[in-house]
Each structure stands twice: as structure tokens, then as C-alpha cells.
Short mmCIF file of C-alpha atoms in Angstrom, two decimals:
data_model
loop_
_atom_site.label_atom_id
_atom_site.label_comp_id
_atom_site.label_asym_id
_atom_site.label_seq_id
_atom_site.Cartn_x
_atom_site.Cartn_y
_atom_site.Cartn_z
CA MET A 103 -23.23 4.07 17.51
CA LEU A 104 -21.88 7.43 18.59
CA LEU A 105 -23.88 10.15 20.28
CA ILE A 106 -22.82 13.41 18.64
CA ARG A 107 -23.52 16.90 19.93
CA CYS A 108 -24.46 19.04 16.95
CA PRO A 109 -23.57 22.62 17.96
CA TYR A 110 -26.91 23.76 16.53
CA CYS A 111 -29.34 20.94 17.46
CA GLY A 112 -27.85 19.23 20.50
CA GLU A 113 -27.13 15.53 20.98
CA ARG A 114 -28.29 13.26 18.17
CA PRO A 115 -27.40 9.69 17.10
CA GLU A 116 -24.54 9.16 14.67
CA VAL A 117 -26.81 7.94 11.85
CA GLU A 118 -28.08 11.53 11.44
CA PHE A 119 -24.55 12.66 10.56
CA HIS A 120 -22.01 12.18 7.83
CA CYS A 121 -18.29 12.49 8.50
CA GLY A 122 -16.47 14.65 5.96
CA GLY A 123 -12.95 13.53 6.84
CA GLU A 124 -10.02 15.49 8.19
CA ALA A 125 -10.57 19.22 8.78
CA HIS A 126 -8.31 22.16 7.96
CA ILE A 127 -7.01 20.82 4.65
CA ALA A 128 -6.50 23.86 2.45
CA ARG A 129 -6.50 23.57 -1.32
CA PRO A 130 -3.29 24.98 -2.83
CA GLU A 131 -3.87 28.63 -3.62
CA THR A 132 -1.68 28.69 -6.72
CA PRO A 133 -2.62 25.47 -8.54
CA THR A 134 -0.43 26.01 -11.59
CA GLU A 135 2.66 26.51 -9.44
CA THR A 136 1.95 23.63 -7.06
CA SER A 137 4.26 20.62 -7.41
CA ASP A 138 2.95 17.10 -7.96
CA ALA A 139 4.18 16.16 -4.49
CA ASP A 140 2.22 19.00 -2.91
CA TRP A 141 -0.88 18.03 -4.86
CA ALA A 142 -0.48 14.48 -3.60
CA GLY A 143 -0.27 15.86 -0.08
CA PHE A 144 -3.46 17.82 -0.53
CA LEU A 145 -5.38 15.04 -2.25
CA TYR A 146 -4.23 11.86 -0.56
CA TYR A 147 -2.09 12.31 2.55
CA ARG A 148 -3.94 12.51 5.86
CA THR A 149 -2.86 12.79 9.48
CA ASN A 150 -4.64 9.58 10.56
CA PRO A 151 -3.64 10.04 14.21
CA ARG A 152 -3.99 7.61 17.06
CA GLY A 153 -5.37 10.29 19.38
CA VAL A 154 -7.23 13.55 18.89
CA HIS A 155 -8.36 14.12 15.32
CA ALA A 156 -9.83 17.32 13.85
CA GLU A 157 -12.57 16.39 11.41
CA ARG A 158 -15.59 17.78 9.58
CA TRP A 159 -19.12 16.53 10.18
CA VAL A 160 -22.45 17.47 8.65
CA HIS A 161 -25.81 17.03 10.38
CA ASN A 162 -27.45 16.01 7.13
CA HIS A 163 -30.58 14.47 8.70
CA GLY A 164 -31.05 17.47 10.98
CA CYS A 165 -30.14 21.11 10.47
CA GLY A 166 -27.97 20.27 7.47
CA ARG A 167 -25.09 22.39 8.72
CA TRP A 168 -21.40 21.57 8.73
CA PHE A 169 -19.21 21.87 11.80
CA ASN A 170 -15.77 20.80 12.95
CA ALA A 171 -15.10 18.41 15.77
CA LEU A 172 -12.18 17.13 17.81
CA ARG A 173 -12.53 13.42 18.51
CA ASP A 174 -10.24 10.90 20.18
CA THR A 175 -9.76 8.08 17.67
CA VAL A 176 -8.96 5.51 20.36
CA SER A 177 -12.03 6.00 22.57
CA ASP A 178 -14.16 7.64 19.81
CA ARG A 179 -15.06 10.28 22.43
CA PHE A 180 -15.87 13.75 21.08
CA VAL A 181 -13.71 16.33 22.82
CA THR A 182 -15.43 19.40 21.41
CA THR A 183 -17.14 20.81 18.35
CA TYR A 184 -16.47 24.21 16.77
CA GLU A 185 -17.60 26.31 13.85
CA MET A 186 -16.36 25.83 10.30
CA GLY A 187 -13.76 28.42 9.42
CA THR A 188 -12.41 28.78 12.93
CA PRO A 189 -8.98 27.42 13.87
CA ARG A 190 -8.50 24.19 15.77
CA PRO A 191 -9.04 24.87 19.48
CA GLU A 192 -6.45 23.99 22.09
CA ALA A 193 -8.95 21.77 23.89
CA GLY A 194 -8.16 18.12 23.79
CA SER A 195 -4.42 18.51 23.60
CA ASP A 196 -4.30 16.98 27.08
CA VAL A 197 -5.66 13.67 25.76
CA THR A 198 -3.22 13.39 22.85
CA ARG A 199 -1.78 9.91 22.69
CA ALA A 200 1.54 8.71 21.43
CA MET B 253 11.38 -28.31 12.46
CA ARG B 254 9.60 -31.50 13.36
CA ARG B 255 7.56 -32.38 10.33
CA TYR B 256 3.98 -33.41 10.82
CA SER B 257 3.09 -36.76 9.28
CA LEU B 258 1.15 -39.92 9.98
CA THR B 259 4.30 -41.70 11.13
CA ARG B 260 5.09 -38.85 13.48
CA LEU B 261 1.54 -38.84 14.82
CA LEU B 262 1.76 -42.56 15.60
CA LYS B 263 5.15 -42.13 17.29
CA GLU B 264 3.88 -39.27 19.42
CA ALA B 265 0.75 -41.22 20.30
CA ALA B 266 2.96 -44.00 21.64
CA SER B 267 4.73 -41.55 23.95
CA GLY B 268 1.59 -39.79 25.16
CA HIS B 269 2.01 -36.75 22.90
CA GLN B 270 4.73 -35.35 25.18
CA GLY B 271 7.33 -34.80 22.45
CA TRP B 272 5.72 -32.36 20.02
CA GLY B 273 7.58 -29.32 21.31
CA ARG B 274 6.82 -25.68 20.56
CA GLN B 275 6.11 -24.64 16.99
CA TRP B 276 8.44 -21.66 17.15
CA ARG B 277 11.00 -20.30 19.61
CA ALA B 278 10.71 -17.21 21.76
CA PRO B 279 14.20 -15.77 21.21
CA GLU B 280 15.78 -12.67 22.72
CA PRO B 281 16.45 -10.03 20.06
CA LYS B 282 19.95 -10.09 18.57
CA LYS B 283 21.96 -6.88 18.23
CA GLU B 284 21.51 -6.71 14.50
CA TYR B 285 19.63 -8.36 11.64
CA ASP B 286 19.86 -8.16 7.87
CA VAL B 287 16.12 -7.53 7.69
CA ILE B 288 13.63 -6.46 10.35
CA ILE B 289 9.94 -6.86 9.66
CA VAL B 290 7.69 -4.64 11.76
CA GLY B 291 4.40 -6.45 12.31
CA GLY B 292 3.78 -10.16 12.97
CA GLY B 293 0.53 -10.64 11.14
CA GLY B 294 0.01 -12.97 8.19
CA HIS B 295 1.67 -10.65 5.68
CA GLY B 296 4.71 -10.00 7.86
CA LEU B 297 5.22 -13.66 8.74
CA ALA B 298 4.75 -14.69 5.10
CA THR B 299 7.35 -12.09 4.12
CA ALA B 300 9.80 -13.56 6.64
CA TYR B 301 9.07 -17.09 5.46
CA TYR B 302 9.70 -16.29 1.78
CA LEU B 303 12.80 -14.23 2.62
CA ALA B 304 14.23 -17.38 4.19
CA SER B 305 12.83 -20.04 1.87
CA VAL B 306 13.10 -18.30 -1.52
CA HIS B 307 15.94 -15.82 -1.04
CA GLY B 308 18.05 -17.54 1.62
CA VAL B 309 17.93 -14.44 3.84
CA THR B 310 17.65 -16.00 7.28
CA ASN B 311 19.11 -13.33 9.57
CA VAL B 312 15.64 -11.86 9.92
CA ALA B 313 13.50 -10.72 12.84
CA VAL B 314 9.75 -10.22 12.92
CA LEU B 315 8.86 -7.69 15.63
CA GLU B 316 5.29 -7.86 16.91
CA LYS B 317 3.92 -5.50 19.56
CA GLY B 318 1.32 -8.03 20.75
CA TRP B 319 1.15 -11.68 19.77
CA ILE B 320 1.43 -13.01 16.23
CA GLY B 321 -1.79 -13.15 14.29
CA GLY B 322 -3.60 -11.22 17.05
CA GLY B 323 -4.59 -8.32 14.85
CA ASN B 324 -6.42 -8.39 11.55
CA THR B 325 -5.07 -11.85 10.68
CA GLY B 326 -7.33 -13.30 13.37
CA ARG B 327 -10.22 -10.90 12.72
CA ASN B 328 -10.97 -11.21 9.02
CA THR B 329 -13.66 -13.36 7.40
CA THR B 330 -11.05 -15.67 5.80
CA ILE B 331 -12.17 -15.31 2.20
CA VAL B 332 -9.82 -15.93 -0.71
CA ARG B 333 -10.52 -14.84 -4.30
CA SER B 334 -8.80 -13.03 -7.15
CA ASN B 335 -11.61 -11.80 -9.43
CA TYR B 336 -10.35 -8.23 -9.60
CA LEU B 337 -10.88 -5.98 -12.59
CA PHE B 338 -7.53 -4.41 -13.37
CA ASP B 339 -4.49 -6.18 -14.78
CA GLU B 340 -2.28 -5.14 -11.86
CA SER B 341 -4.80 -6.48 -9.33
CA ALA B 342 -5.46 -9.70 -11.20
CA ALA B 343 -1.72 -10.37 -11.32
CA LEU B 344 -1.25 -9.74 -7.60
CA TYR B 345 -4.27 -11.59 -6.23
CA ASN B 346 -4.00 -14.50 -8.66
CA HIS B 347 -0.36 -14.88 -7.66
CA ALA B 348 -1.71 -15.33 -4.14
CA VAL B 349 -4.35 -17.89 -5.19
CA ASN B 350 -1.64 -19.90 -6.98
CA LEU B 351 0.38 -19.97 -3.76
CA TRP B 352 -2.68 -20.76 -1.63
CA GLU B 353 -3.26 -23.92 -3.63
CA GLY B 354 0.00 -25.51 -2.51
CA LEU B 355 0.34 -23.77 0.83
CA SER B 356 -0.59 -26.57 3.25
CA GLN B 357 1.91 -28.90 1.56
CA GLU B 358 4.62 -26.26 1.36
CA LEU B 359 4.29 -25.29 5.01
CA ASN B 360 3.59 -28.85 6.23
CA TYR B 361 0.76 -27.18 8.10
CA ASN B 362 -2.93 -27.54 7.39
CA VAL B 363 -4.25 -24.07 6.58
CA MET B 364 -7.60 -25.65 5.69
CA PHE B 365 -7.73 -23.96 2.31
CA SER B 366 -11.10 -24.87 0.88
CA GLN B 367 -11.91 -23.88 -2.71
CA ARG B 368 -15.64 -23.90 -2.22
CA GLY B 369 -16.24 -21.05 -4.67
CA VAL B 370 -17.01 -17.36 -4.20
CA LEU B 371 -20.32 -16.16 -5.64
CA MET B 372 -20.84 -12.42 -6.09
CA LEU B 373 -24.50 -11.50 -6.55
CA ALA B 374 -25.91 -8.93 -8.96
CA HIS B 375 -29.11 -7.16 -7.95
CA ASN B 376 -29.62 -4.55 -10.64
CA HIS B 377 -28.88 -3.87 -14.27
CA HIS B 378 -25.69 -1.99 -13.47
CA ASP B 379 -24.40 -4.90 -11.36
CA VAL B 380 -25.12 -7.33 -14.21
CA ILE B 381 -23.19 -5.27 -16.75
CA SER B 382 -20.35 -4.55 -14.35
CA PHE B 383 -19.96 -8.17 -13.23
CA LYS B 384 -20.03 -9.48 -16.80
CA ARG B 385 -17.27 -7.00 -17.59
CA HIS B 386 -15.35 -8.41 -14.60
CA VAL B 387 -15.89 -11.95 -15.88
CA TYR B 388 -14.51 -11.07 -19.34
CA ALA B 389 -11.59 -9.06 -17.96
CA ASN B 390 -10.75 -11.87 -15.53
CA ARG B 391 -10.74 -14.49 -18.28
CA LEU B 392 -8.36 -12.38 -20.37
CA ASN B 393 -6.08 -12.31 -17.34
CA GLY B 394 -6.30 -16.06 -16.75
CA VAL B 395 -8.48 -15.66 -13.67
CA ASP B 396 -11.39 -18.10 -13.52
CA ASN B 397 -14.77 -16.41 -13.25
CA GLU B 398 -18.10 -17.31 -14.80
CA TRP B 399 -21.57 -15.84 -15.06
CA LEU B 400 -24.49 -17.73 -13.47
CA SER B 401 -28.21 -17.17 -13.99
CA PRO B 402 -30.37 -16.77 -10.86
CA GLU B 403 -31.40 -20.45 -11.14
CA GLU B 404 -27.76 -21.53 -11.42
CA CYS B 405 -26.95 -19.37 -8.39
CA LYS B 406 -29.70 -21.14 -6.46
CA GLU B 407 -28.38 -24.52 -7.54
CA TYR B 408 -24.85 -23.59 -6.42
CA CYS B 409 -26.06 -22.10 -3.12
CA PRO B 410 -29.41 -23.63 -2.10
CA PRO B 411 -30.09 -21.35 0.91
CA LEU B 412 -30.19 -18.35 -1.43
CA SER B 413 -33.57 -16.75 -2.11
CA ILE B 414 -33.99 -15.91 -5.79
CA SER B 415 -37.59 -14.84 -5.29
CA PRO B 416 -38.37 -11.99 -7.71
CA ASP B 417 -40.40 -10.11 -5.12
CA ILE B 418 -37.69 -9.35 -2.56
CA ARG B 419 -36.53 -5.75 -2.48
CA TYR B 420 -33.27 -6.41 -4.32
CA PRO B 421 -33.90 -9.58 -6.34
CA VAL B 422 -30.96 -11.68 -7.52
CA LEU B 423 -30.44 -11.13 -11.25
CA GLY B 424 -27.41 -13.42 -11.51
CA GLY B 425 -23.97 -13.87 -10.09
CA ALA B 426 -20.28 -14.14 -10.91
CA LEU B 427 -18.71 -17.33 -9.58
CA GLN B 428 -15.00 -17.86 -9.00
CA ARG B 429 -14.68 -21.58 -8.35
CA ARG B 430 -11.02 -21.34 -7.29
CA GLY B 431 -12.00 -18.94 -4.52
CA GLY B 432 -12.91 -20.07 -1.04
CA THR B 433 -11.78 -19.84 2.55
CA ALA B 434 -8.79 -20.76 4.71
CA ARG B 435 -8.24 -20.92 8.44
CA HIS B 436 -6.64 -17.56 9.23
CA ASP B 437 -4.89 -18.52 12.50
CA ALA B 438 -3.29 -21.53 10.85
CA VAL B 439 -1.91 -19.27 8.13
CA ALA B 440 -0.09 -17.13 10.70
CA TRP B 441 1.07 -20.16 12.67
CA GLY B 442 2.15 -22.12 9.61
CA TYR B 443 4.24 -19.25 8.28
CA ALA B 444 5.67 -18.57 11.75
CA ARG B 445 6.69 -22.21 12.18
CA GLY B 446 8.21 -22.37 8.70
CA ALA B 447 10.10 -19.10 9.14
CA ASP B 448 11.33 -20.03 12.61
CA ALA B 449 12.61 -23.38 11.35
CA ARG B 450 14.73 -21.52 8.78
CA GLY B 451 16.28 -19.27 11.43
CA VAL B 452 13.94 -16.28 11.55
CA ASP B 453 13.51 -14.79 15.05
CA ILE B 454 9.87 -14.09 15.89
CA ILE B 455 9.89 -11.57 18.72
CA GLN B 456 6.54 -10.91 20.33
CA ASN B 457 5.62 -8.18 22.86
CA CYS B 458 8.13 -5.93 21.15
CA GLU B 459 6.73 -2.61 20.01
CA VAL B 460 8.69 -0.45 17.59
CA THR B 461 8.94 3.09 18.94
CA GLY B 462 11.37 4.82 16.61
CA LEU B 463 13.85 4.61 13.74
CA LYS B 464 17.65 4.76 13.91
CA ARG B 465 19.32 6.24 10.85
CA HIS B 466 22.89 6.51 9.55
CA PRO B 467 24.32 9.99 8.95
CA ASP B 468 23.52 9.56 5.23
CA GLY B 469 19.85 9.10 6.12
CA SER B 470 19.59 5.37 5.46
CA VAL B 471 18.18 3.03 8.07
CA ALA B 472 20.39 1.72 10.86
CA GLY B 473 17.81 -0.03 12.98
CA VAL B 474 14.78 0.44 15.16
CA GLU B 475 14.10 1.54 18.72
CA THR B 476 11.81 -0.90 20.47
CA THR B 477 10.35 -1.55 23.89
CA ARG B 478 13.02 -4.28 24.13
CA GLY B 479 15.93 -2.06 23.19
CA THR B 480 17.61 -0.88 20.02
CA ILE B 481 17.96 -3.44 17.25
CA GLY B 482 20.14 -2.84 14.21
CA ALA B 483 18.99 -3.63 10.67
CA LYS B 484 20.22 -3.17 7.12
CA ARG B 485 16.69 -3.14 5.73
CA ILE B 486 13.33 -2.66 7.40
CA GLY B 487 9.90 -3.65 6.13
CA VAL B 488 6.85 -2.16 7.83
CA VAL B 489 3.81 -4.46 7.57
CA ALA B 490 1.64 -3.00 10.31
CA ALA B 491 -1.83 -2.86 8.69
CA GLY B 492 -4.09 -0.42 10.57
CA ASN B 493 -1.15 0.85 12.63
CA THR B 494 1.07 1.59 9.62
CA GLY B 495 0.30 5.29 9.93
CA VAL B 496 1.29 5.21 13.60
CA VAL B 497 4.59 3.38 12.97
CA MET B 498 5.50 5.51 9.97
CA GLY B 499 4.59 8.60 11.98
CA ARG B 500 7.19 7.54 14.56
CA PHE B 501 9.63 7.29 11.64
CA GLY B 502 8.74 10.84 10.58
CA LEU B 503 6.75 9.90 7.47
CA ARG B 504 3.14 10.66 6.52
CA MET B 505 1.25 7.99 4.59
CA PRO B 506 -1.72 8.16 2.22
CA VAL B 507 -3.81 5.83 4.40
CA GLU B 508 -6.63 6.26 6.86
CA SER B 509 -7.45 3.69 9.54
CA VAL B 510 -11.05 2.67 10.08
CA PRO B 511 -12.80 -0.15 11.95
CA LEU B 512 -14.12 -3.05 9.87
CA GLN B 513 -16.54 -5.39 11.60
CA ALA B 514 -17.37 -9.07 11.37
CA LEU B 515 -19.63 -11.38 13.33
CA VAL B 516 -20.37 -15.06 13.73
CA SER B 517 -23.55 -16.97 14.50
CA GLU B 518 -24.11 -19.90 16.77
CA PRO B 519 -22.68 -23.07 15.19
CA VAL B 520 -25.05 -25.19 13.13
CA LYS B 521 -24.81 -28.22 10.85
CA PRO B 522 -23.36 -27.64 7.38
CA VAL B 523 -25.95 -25.52 5.58
CA PHE B 524 -23.92 -23.14 3.50
CA PRO B 525 -21.71 -24.65 0.80
CA CYS B 526 -19.82 -21.66 -0.56
CA VAL B 527 -19.00 -17.99 -0.04
CA VAL B 528 -21.62 -15.47 -1.10
CA MET B 529 -21.04 -11.77 -1.29
CA SER B 530 -23.20 -8.95 -2.47
CA ASN B 531 -21.88 -5.44 -2.95
CA ALA B 532 -25.25 -3.88 -3.63
CA VAL B 533 -27.10 -4.96 -0.50
CA HIS B 534 -23.91 -5.55 1.43
CA ALA B 535 -24.04 -9.11 2.61
CA TYR B 536 -20.93 -11.21 2.92
CA ILE B 537 -21.24 -14.74 4.30
CA SER B 538 -19.73 -18.22 4.53
CA GLN B 539 -19.83 -21.06 7.04
CA SER B 540 -16.77 -22.07 9.00
CA ASP B 541 -15.83 -25.70 9.52
CA LYS B 542 -16.91 -25.25 13.14
CA GLY B 543 -20.41 -24.49 11.83
CA GLU B 544 -20.65 -20.79 12.55
CA LEU B 545 -21.92 -18.49 9.86
CA VAL B 546 -19.11 -15.99 9.33
CA ILE B 547 -20.46 -12.63 8.26
CA GLY B 548 -18.51 -9.61 7.10
CA ALA B 549 -19.91 -6.16 7.70
CA GLY B 550 -18.73 -2.73 6.60
CA THR B 551 -16.44 0.00 7.82
CA ASP B 552 -17.32 2.95 9.98
CA GLN B 553 -17.30 6.36 8.35
CA TYR B 554 -14.58 7.91 10.52
CA VAL B 555 -10.96 7.31 11.45
CA SER B 556 -10.73 5.12 14.53
CA TYR B 557 -8.39 2.74 16.32
CA SER B 558 -11.09 1.49 18.69
CA GLN B 559 -11.34 -2.09 17.26
CA GLN B 560 -15.11 -1.87 17.54
CA GLY B 561 -17.70 -0.32 15.30
CA GLY B 562 -21.21 1.01 15.23
CA ILE B 563 -24.17 -1.33 15.75
CA GLN B 564 -25.91 0.19 12.73
CA ILE B 565 -23.16 -1.21 10.51
CA ILE B 566 -23.75 -4.84 11.51
CA ASN B 567 -27.53 -4.37 11.57
CA HIS B 568 -27.39 -3.17 7.98
CA THR B 569 -25.52 -6.33 6.96
CA LEU B 570 -27.87 -8.62 8.87
CA ASP B 571 -30.87 -6.97 7.15
CA ALA B 572 -29.42 -8.05 3.83
CA ILE B 573 -28.49 -11.54 5.08
CA CYS B 574 -32.03 -12.12 6.34
CA GLU B 575 -33.57 -11.06 3.05
CA LEU B 576 -31.26 -13.15 0.88
CA PHE B 577 -31.28 -16.20 3.18
CA PRO B 578 -34.69 -16.24 4.93
CA GLN B 579 -33.86 -19.46 6.78
CA PHE B 580 -31.27 -17.56 8.85
CA THR B 581 -33.71 -14.99 10.27
CA ARG B 582 -34.01 -16.81 13.58
CA MET B 583 -30.32 -17.60 14.05
CA ARG B 584 -28.54 -16.01 16.97
CA MET B 585 -25.34 -14.10 16.54
CA LEU B 586 -22.70 -15.06 19.08
CA ARG B 587 -19.93 -12.53 18.73
CA SER B 588 -19.01 -9.44 16.78
CA TRP B 589 -15.70 -7.60 16.65
CA GLY B 590 -13.75 -5.02 14.73
CA GLY B 591 -10.30 -4.78 13.22
CA ILE B 592 -8.52 -1.62 12.19
CA VAL B 593 -7.84 -1.53 8.46
CA ASP B 594 -5.69 1.00 6.62
CA VAL B 595 -7.49 2.21 3.53
CA THR B 596 -5.72 3.94 0.63
CA PRO B 597 -7.37 6.52 -1.65
CA ASP B 598 -7.50 4.04 -4.57
CA ARG B 599 -8.31 0.91 -2.47
CA SER B 600 -5.14 -0.82 -3.63
CA PRO B 601 -2.18 -1.66 -1.40
CA ILE B 602 1.19 0.07 -1.24
CA ILE B 603 4.10 -2.38 -1.55
CA GLY B 604 7.55 -0.98 -2.08
CA LYS B 605 10.07 1.71 -1.28
CA THR B 606 9.67 4.77 0.91
CA PRO B 607 11.56 8.08 0.82
CA ILE B 608 13.99 6.65 3.42
CA GLU B 609 16.77 4.45 2.01
CA GLY B 610 16.43 0.90 3.33
CA LEU B 611 12.88 1.40 4.61
CA PHE B 612 10.14 -0.46 2.78
CA VAL B 613 6.42 -0.65 3.38
CA ASN B 614 3.65 -3.15 2.67
CA CYS B 615 0.36 -1.61 3.71
CA GLY B 616 -2.96 -0.22 2.57
CA TRP B 617 -4.65 -3.59 2.11
CA GLY B 618 -7.78 -2.01 3.51
CA THR B 619 -10.71 -4.34 3.87
CA GLY B 620 -9.33 -7.17 1.75
CA GLY B 621 -5.82 -8.20 2.75
CA PHE B 622 -6.24 -11.75 4.01
CA LYS B 623 -6.76 -13.27 0.56
CA ALA B 624 -3.45 -11.84 -0.61
CA THR B 625 -1.32 -13.07 2.30
CA PRO B 626 0.93 -15.54 0.43
CA GLY B 627 1.30 -13.35 -2.68
CA SER B 628 1.92 -10.23 -0.63
CA GLY B 629 4.60 -11.93 1.45
CA HIS B 630 6.19 -13.46 -1.65
CA VAL B 631 6.58 -10.21 -3.60
CA PHE B 632 7.52 -8.17 -0.52
CA ALA B 633 10.22 -10.70 0.35
CA HIS B 634 11.60 -10.18 -3.17
CA THR B 635 11.50 -6.41 -2.61
CA LEU B 636 13.33 -6.66 0.71
CA ALA B 637 15.89 -9.19 -0.53
CA THR B 638 16.82 -7.37 -3.75
CA GLY B 639 16.00 -3.78 -2.85
CA GLU B 640 13.77 -3.54 -5.91
CA PRO B 641 10.11 -4.47 -6.40
CA HIS B 642 9.03 -7.72 -8.03
CA GLU B 643 7.32 -7.06 -11.37
CA ILE B 644 3.98 -7.89 -9.72
CA ASN B 645 4.29 -5.22 -7.01
CA ALA B 646 6.08 -2.59 -9.10
CA PRO B 647 2.78 -0.80 -9.93
CA TYR B 648 1.92 -0.63 -6.21
CA SER B 649 4.49 2.04 -5.40
CA LEU B 650 3.97 4.81 -2.88
CA ASP B 651 4.98 7.18 -5.67
CA ARG B 652 1.78 6.49 -7.62
CA PHE B 653 -0.05 9.04 -5.49
CA ARG B 654 2.34 11.67 -6.82
CA THR B 655 2.38 10.53 -10.45
CA GLY B 656 -1.37 9.90 -10.52
CA ARG B 657 -0.91 6.32 -11.81
CA LEU B 658 -3.55 4.98 -9.40
CA ILE B 659 -4.97 1.45 -9.40
CA ASP B 660 -8.53 2.47 -8.73
CA GLU B 661 -9.88 -0.92 -7.69
CA ALA B 662 -13.32 -0.09 -6.35
CA ALA B 663 -14.06 -3.80 -6.15
CA ALA B 664 -11.03 -4.39 -3.97
CA ALA B 665 -12.92 -5.93 -1.10
CA ALA B 666 -16.50 -5.73 -2.32
CA VAL B 667 -17.57 -4.18 0.96
CA ALA B 668 -18.61 -0.61 1.48
CA HIS B 669 -15.60 1.53 2.20
#
């Protein structure tokens, strides 16, 4: 079980959290003009990296707030967490794997 | 290939078992092959075998970054069944069951396929209705499945508690008698031996690092840790690492890789006659011929390549096992492990073409690929040999995520995704 640092509550066990999948996936802004292929990209295609992954988490058995996190998918180590709505930080690029 | 038989066994016994030889060669890669298969798990080896045996395509290499069968093929809970709801799924998985039934004879290799029956338990009214619908849909598709009352479930699987006062009492079950288990290592080895005997090169410790393409964009070969190898067609069968391999080829895939866990108990005398699975309380259990209880747990909630999972996941499964089978509460668990499974948005596999000419993919089996091994290899071999999908895998195109023609098989593996 992972130990996750909620930016608002501090370190808590993984069972208090729910993972909301990959972060920074923007819904197409002009739905009627978006092609089927682009919809498929938005709905179904994910980065799925072997390395640092930007993802959304919610501390649903704690403060209830969402936040973003960078996590290494090989070691499961959290690199950093950051606020929703802010861009992906540079941190963690040094541990990117092939 | 030296066939295994009683006569052969007696002959070898007379010479001190010194003459058996290796089951497959360890060849150096050739400069070029007609077909390269990336991934030496069960599905990849089965594909190579059927390419050679059914289609006569023998200039084939299977490239495996580790050792064959060392990934999910050796990590699954070995269960075989085909009681899926949708027509497309029933066709695919029942095709596999049909091949399983003759597999040991076909391969001259004992895969220990045991049709001991797979019993899926219902614990609430919704389960009962849903499973009966499965039973009817399966029968229309020629897949055997029958409804059992709680007493009949108990008769079929005596260790099961059908006490009405447990938290999630058993209200009945759907039984597929043709379902069962097989020895997963033997499946990989049997296909490897059969493919090798027909001329297929099985190349281990050979990781694919990139794609070579002709000026027109079609495939020319692969870059590997053992040099560049040419190929007319390439099939990627890399399970949890499909996204990684396809990423090296410049393609994104609609899959996410997550750890799926399993565990085994200490070995005991035969106590458990069948396979029992329960979606609602999430228990998933059979007994191996060695005597260990083989228990399947769930997936973690996040993308990971760590080949281990959270302790809470296996605890959750053991809670359910202990409630349904009270006699197992004092058994010790010996080992637990994880495998990385590639899960698609609709829980059905992707078997077919990719946007790159000559590049094909067989992936997305998620938490339930082992059962399909022979059928998957058979239809993918057809796809690689002819360039077009077999009618059974035609619906499983990558393009379905664009067209929206999904095969939304929530029951795909009957474990929590």
C-alpha cells in the first residue's frame, strides 16, 4: 500500500485516496467540429508511460480535495504533488525512464 | 521434434534419460523473417505455432526480452472458460475452449487441461438476474452454462458455505462444465516446442527497441538489443508492455497497464474440486494439482509496471475467501505476486491492424487473457498470414474506439478492474 502525501493533510495511506487517472486531459472545446479520431483520443487514448506519470488523485476519506501528482510507475514512488489547474511541473523529469 | 510417447519413455529409460535433448533451440537471429512476433508469452508463441502449423509460414521469429512464459503467462491463475455475454466474446473465447480440448494431443505436450467446471456465484438479486441472462445468452451462442440453486452449488463444491446468515449469502450460481484450468507454463513450453519443430526461431533476451520502416511507411523490421532484424510483417503481443513497445514505434494505444495480483496457499490434499469465482465479493479460487489453493485478486487503481500490488487488494480477496470457505481461514498463504495487465476501455482485446502498414497488434487482454491463449494465437496467426482479420477477430479492431463499436464486456475477467 502506498503512502501518499496529500498537499492539504499530509501523509496518509493509499486506501484514503482514489486515483482519477491521467491528468491534463482537456475535453475538446468545439465538440461539434471535433473529428471522431480526436474524440477517441480524448476518451480512450492514454499516455500509459513506463516512468513518470501525471495523474489526478482525490483524498476522498480525508479533506475530499483533488490534487495532481507525478508518480514513477516503475517504483510507484511519488515525485511531487501539485494543485489542480496548474501545469505539470518540471520536477521528476530526471527520473524519466525509457 | 522428438515425440513423447510410452515407447520413447521406455527407450530413454534404458539409456538413463540422456537422450531427450532440448525442447527448443536457442538460435541466433537471422537477417530477415517473413513474420516477427514481439513477445514470447503464451499468445505470441501460440501465434507462431499456428502460423507454422495452419498457414505454413515458418520463416518466423518470436522475440522475447526476458525468457518465454516469464511474464503474465506464468503469473495468471490458469482458469479457462468462455461464458461471456456478447456474441463477439462468446465466439472468441469458445473458439479457444474448442482448441483447448484437443491441445495436449495436438502439441504432444501435456498442458494438464482439466475441465473441472467454473462456478460463478450470485450473491444478490441483481447477480441472479444478470447471471441467468448470461446463461440464456450463452446457450443461444452454443456455450454451455447452467443455473444452479444454492444447494446444487454446495453439492458441486462441498467446501462452499451456503449459510443464509453470512454477509453476502450465496443465492445460486452459473456453472460452465467445460471450463476449468490448465498448467500455464506447459502451454508456453508446448507451443514453443511445436513452433520450434516447424522452423520458428524463438529468440530470448532480445528486447525490441525500435521500428524500421520503408520510405512508403510500411514496416521493414525491428531494432533490437541483438541488432536490426528485417521483417515483412510484425505482430506485437506484449501484454502489459504493449504501450511501451508501441510507444517506441511512435503509436499511442487505448490501453492502461495495471498490476493484477494472485497468491497461493501452502499445498494441501485435494479439497477443492472446481473453480469458483464471485464478482460481487471478489473471490476467485481453485486448487492446483500440486495442492496449493490458487487465488486471484484484483487490480490496483493506478497505472504501474511494478509487478507488485497493494496488500489491501489481496486482503480484500482473502476476506471473501474466508467467508465463503470457512475451512480455509487457518490456511497459510505462501506467495503472492503481480503481473502487469493492459486494460482497454471496453475490457475486450484489440486484435488486428494498426495505422502502420505491416504492423499488427494483439493486446488489451486485461485481466483475462490466459483462457484465450489458443484462440487468440489461432486468429492472430490468420491475421498475420493473410493480412486481414479472421471473422472471429474482425470486431476486435483498434478502429472500434474511433467508430464507437465497442464490445463492452464488463464480465471479461470477472475481477474488479
